[in-house]
Amino acid sequence: MQFESANPSVVRSVKQRDLLNAWLRLVGQHQVLPAIEDYRPDRIADEMPDLMRFDVVGSGNHARFLITHEGARLTATYGNEHVDPDKRTNRYLDDAIGPVRYGRVVASYLTCIERKRPTYTVATVQDEDGKDVAYERLLLPFGRAGAVTQIVGSYKSISIEGGFKIRDLMSIHAEAPPMSVVLAVIDLDLVRGHADRRAADDVIELG
């Protein structure tokens, strides 16, 4: 997969843009990779059903992603409702979604930790009634000493055809595999935090 450089305007979802802006404000304030404990976006409780959080275990292409939070809507989207709620966290992403689906998405996670920048992807899928749905994934990196140690992921589904069925939307049993239409790493024109008051054409560089 080839990820194209993009600025924050590539993100379509208003709620995902809010999450990204909260990350960018931390970058503007500290000019380093943000720490997860400093991340406090507005109305985060409303977003929890569509969020996942991961601890990054290992580095480079050998990194794995340990699930520490799995949103309830994502459980339905991936067809994991049969999994005991107590067992949906503290398992690795590759084990949770299986090798086929993991092979489709792992580049987003590896690019996020390699570039230390948010990644954003949009894939088109169909629900069980054949309606076209856009599945939007935003991954935000957090860490210390220049290394990504956690990732927060936001996952949104939307259809221009109106209401659709979210159950098993990204399941291995879906009618057709997702088709990627956007593969972006957000590393252009990063917005400064309000505390900085930097010139509008400045670009933050993360170490």
Short mmCIF file of C-alpha atoms in Angstrom, two decimals:
data_model
loop_
_atom_site.label_atom_id
_atom_site.label_comp_id
_atom_site.label_asym_id
_atom_site.label_seq_id
_atom_site.Cartn_x
_atom_site.Cartn_y
_atom_site.Cartn_z
CA MET A 1 0.00 0.00 0.00
CA GLN A 2 1.23 3.47 -0.89
CA PHE A 3 0.19 6.16 1.59
CA GLU A 4 -0.01 9.70 0.24
CA SER A 5 0.90 12.74 2.32
CA ALA A 6 -2.15 14.83 3.20
CA ASN A 7 -3.23 17.70 5.40
CA PRO A 8 -5.94 17.44 8.09
CA SER A 9 -8.68 18.46 5.65
CA VAL A 10 -8.55 14.96 4.15
CA VAL A 11 -10.62 13.69 7.11
CA ARG A 12 -14.30 13.64 6.16
CA SER A 13 -16.04 12.89 9.46
CA VAL A 14 -16.68 15.94 11.65
CA LYS A 15 -16.25 13.86 14.80
CA GLN A 16 -13.00 12.37 13.57
CA ARG A 17 -11.80 15.86 12.68
CA ASP A 18 -12.49 16.88 16.30
CA LEU A 19 -10.41 13.96 17.55
CA LEU A 20 -7.60 14.87 15.15
CA ASN A 21 -7.70 18.53 16.19
CA ALA A 22 -7.32 17.55 19.84
CA TRP A 23 -4.21 15.55 18.88
CA LEU A 24 -2.87 18.46 16.83
CA ARG A 25 -3.32 20.87 19.73
CA LEU A 26 -1.09 18.67 21.87
CA VAL A 27 1.52 18.64 19.13
CA GLY A 28 1.34 22.41 18.93
CA GLN A 29 1.80 22.79 22.67
CA HIS A 30 4.66 20.33 23.14
CA GLN A 31 6.14 19.87 19.64
CA VAL A 32 6.74 16.21 20.40
CA LEU A 33 4.76 13.00 20.07
CA PRO A 34 1.82 13.44 22.49
CA ALA A 35 1.44 11.33 25.63
CA ILE A 36 -1.81 9.39 25.86
CA GLU A 37 -2.59 10.68 29.35
CA ASP A 38 -2.66 14.27 28.02
CA TYR A 39 -5.27 13.47 25.37
CA ARG A 40 -8.67 14.81 26.45
CA PRO A 41 -10.85 15.59 23.44
CA ASP A 42 -14.30 17.08 24.00
CA ARG A 43 -17.25 14.68 24.29
CA ILE A 44 -14.96 11.66 24.28
CA ALA A 45 -17.57 9.57 26.13
CA ASP A 46 -19.89 9.87 23.12
CA GLU A 47 -17.15 8.47 20.87
CA MET A 48 -16.16 5.45 22.94
CA PRO A 49 -18.42 2.99 21.00
CA ASP A 50 -16.46 3.83 17.82
CA LEU A 51 -12.98 3.87 19.37
CA MET A 52 -10.26 1.33 19.91
CA ARG A 53 -7.08 1.74 21.88
CA PHE A 54 -3.94 -0.30 21.43
CA ASP A 55 -0.62 -0.75 23.17
CA VAL A 56 2.19 -1.14 20.63
CA VAL A 57 4.26 -4.20 21.46
CA GLY A 58 7.58 -4.51 19.63
CA SER A 59 8.80 -2.24 16.86
CA GLY A 60 9.10 -1.92 13.10
CA ASN A 61 7.41 -4.53 10.93
CA HIS A 62 7.36 -6.91 13.90
CA ALA A 63 5.15 -4.65 16.02
CA ARG A 64 1.86 -6.04 17.28
CA PHE A 65 -1.15 -4.16 18.57
CA LEU A 66 -2.64 -5.19 21.89
CA ILE A 67 -6.30 -4.17 22.24
CA THR A 68 -6.98 -2.33 25.51
CA HIS A 69 -10.38 -0.91 24.52
CA GLU A 70 -12.88 -2.13 21.92
CA GLY A 71 -15.93 -0.01 21.18
CA ALA A 72 -19.32 -1.70 21.22
CA ARG A 73 -20.27 -0.73 17.66
CA LEU A 74 -16.98 -2.12 16.38
CA THR A 75 -17.77 -5.45 18.00
CA ALA A 76 -20.89 -5.63 15.81
CA THR A 77 -19.11 -4.28 12.71
CA TYR A 78 -16.47 -7.00 12.83
CA GLY A 79 -18.86 -9.78 13.80
CA ASN A 80 -17.25 -10.33 17.20
CA GLU A 81 -20.39 -10.34 19.31
CA HIS A 82 -19.91 -14.05 19.96
CA VAL A 83 -16.69 -13.26 21.87
CA ASP A 84 -17.07 -13.03 25.64
CA PRO A 85 -16.93 -9.31 26.61
CA ASP A 86 -14.18 -10.06 29.12
CA LYS A 87 -12.05 -11.49 26.31
CA ARG A 88 -12.43 -8.69 23.77
CA THR A 89 -9.49 -6.76 25.23
CA ASN A 90 -5.96 -7.85 26.12
CA ARG A 91 -5.69 -9.73 22.84
CA TYR A 92 -3.72 -8.81 19.77
CA LEU A 93 -5.41 -7.27 16.77
CA ASP A 94 -4.08 -9.95 14.42
CA ASP A 95 -5.61 -12.66 16.62
CA ALA A 96 -8.89 -10.76 17.00
CA ILE A 97 -9.64 -10.21 13.30
CA GLY A 98 -7.70 -13.07 11.70
CA PRO A 99 -4.92 -13.11 9.08
CA VAL A 100 -7.01 -12.15 6.04
CA ARG A 101 -8.53 -9.00 7.48
CA TYR A 102 -5.32 -8.16 9.34
CA GLY A 103 -3.42 -8.30 6.07
CA ARG A 104 -5.78 -5.65 4.65
CA VAL A 105 -5.31 -3.15 7.50
CA VAL A 106 -1.87 -3.70 9.04
CA ALA A 107 -0.19 -1.18 6.73
CA SER A 108 -2.23 1.62 8.32
CA TYR A 109 -0.95 0.71 11.78
CA LEU A 110 2.66 0.17 10.73
CA THR A 111 2.70 3.46 8.81
CA CYS A 112 1.31 5.23 11.87
CA ILE A 113 4.16 4.03 14.10
CA GLU A 114 6.85 4.41 11.45
CA ARG A 115 5.91 7.97 10.44
CA LYS A 116 4.69 9.00 13.93
CA ARG A 117 1.78 10.73 12.27
CA PRO A 118 -1.94 10.03 12.06
CA THR A 119 -3.06 7.77 9.24
CA TYR A 120 -6.47 7.99 7.61
CA THR A 121 -8.07 5.49 5.27
CA VAL A 122 -11.43 5.15 3.56
CA ALA A 123 -12.64 1.86 2.14
CA THR A 124 -15.92 1.09 0.40
CA VAL A 125 -17.85 -1.99 1.48
CA GLN A 126 -21.41 -3.26 1.07
CA ASP A 127 -23.84 -4.18 3.81
CA GLU A 128 -25.89 -7.36 3.63
CA ASP A 129 -28.52 -5.55 1.54
CA GLY A 130 -25.96 -4.43 -1.03
CA LYS A 131 -25.84 -0.77 0.02
CA ASP A 132 -22.49 0.97 -0.51
CA VAL A 133 -20.88 2.09 2.75
CA ALA A 134 -17.73 4.15 3.32
CA TYR A 135 -15.64 2.86 6.23
CA GLU A 136 -13.33 5.56 7.59
CA ARG A 137 -10.38 4.73 9.88
CA LEU A 138 -8.34 7.38 11.73
CA LEU A 139 -5.31 6.23 13.74
CA LEU A 140 -3.65 8.63 16.19
CA PRO A 141 -0.15 7.87 17.58
CA PHE A 142 0.97 8.54 21.15
CA GLY A 143 4.21 7.86 22.95
CA ARG A 144 7.38 9.09 24.60
CA ALA A 145 11.00 9.61 23.63
CA GLY A 146 10.09 9.63 19.95
CA ALA A 147 8.58 6.13 19.95
CA VAL A 148 4.92 5.27 19.42
CA THR A 149 3.69 3.23 22.37
CA GLN A 150 -0.11 3.61 22.01
CA ILE A 151 -2.57 4.14 19.18
CA VAL A 152 -6.13 5.44 19.43
CA GLY A 153 -8.30 4.44 16.50
CA SER A 154 -11.62 5.96 15.42
CA TYR A 155 -13.80 4.03 12.97
CA LYS A 156 -16.84 5.50 11.23
CA SER A 157 -19.30 4.10 8.69
CA ILE A 158 -21.50 6.22 6.46
CA SER A 159 -23.64 5.63 3.38
CA ILE A 160 -25.04 8.13 0.90
CA GLU A 161 -27.86 5.64 0.40
CA GLY A 162 -29.18 6.33 3.88
CA GLY A 163 -29.66 3.74 6.60
CA PHE A 164 -27.59 0.56 6.41
CA LYS A 165 -26.88 -2.54 8.45
CA ILE A 166 -23.69 -2.32 10.47
CA ARG A 167 -23.71 -5.91 11.68
CA ASP A 168 -20.89 -7.95 10.09
CA LEU A 169 -20.02 -5.01 7.82
CA MET A 170 -16.29 -5.79 8.07
CA SER A 171 -16.73 -9.44 8.92
CA ILE A 172 -14.76 -12.12 7.11
CA HIS A 173 -18.18 -13.31 5.91
CA ALA A 174 -18.97 -10.02 4.13
CA GLU A 175 -20.14 -10.38 0.54
CA ALA A 176 -17.12 -8.57 -0.95
CA PRO A 177 -13.77 -7.38 0.46
CA PRO A 178 -13.30 -3.65 1.15
CA MET A 179 -11.91 -1.50 -1.66
CA SER A 180 -9.49 1.23 -0.55
CA VAL A 181 -10.24 4.69 -1.94
CA VAL A 182 -8.12 6.85 0.42
CA LEU A 183 -4.73 5.97 1.94
CA ALA A 184 -3.28 9.01 3.68
CA VAL A 185 -0.69 9.91 6.28
CA ILE A 186 -1.46 13.31 7.77
CA ASP A 187 1.88 15.08 7.77
CA LEU A 188 1.24 18.30 5.84
CA ASP A 189 0.24 21.70 7.24
CA LEU A 190 -0.21 20.42 10.77
CA VAL A 191 -2.25 22.87 12.83
CA ARG A 192 -0.65 24.43 15.88
CA GLY A 193 -2.21 24.49 19.32
CA HIS A 194 -3.74 27.76 20.45
CA ALA A 195 -1.00 28.25 23.03
CA ASP A 196 1.62 28.46 20.33
CA ARG A 197 0.20 31.34 18.28
CA ARG A 198 2.61 30.33 15.50
CA ALA A 199 2.41 31.75 12.01
CA ALA A 200 -0.19 30.07 9.84
CA ASP A 201 2.37 28.63 7.45
CA ASP A 202 4.49 26.90 10.10
CA VAL A 203 4.68 23.11 10.04
CA ILE A 204 5.30 21.12 13.22
CA GLU A 205 8.05 18.51 12.99
CA LEU A 206 7.84 15.62 15.41
CA GLY A 207 11.05 14.04 16.59
#
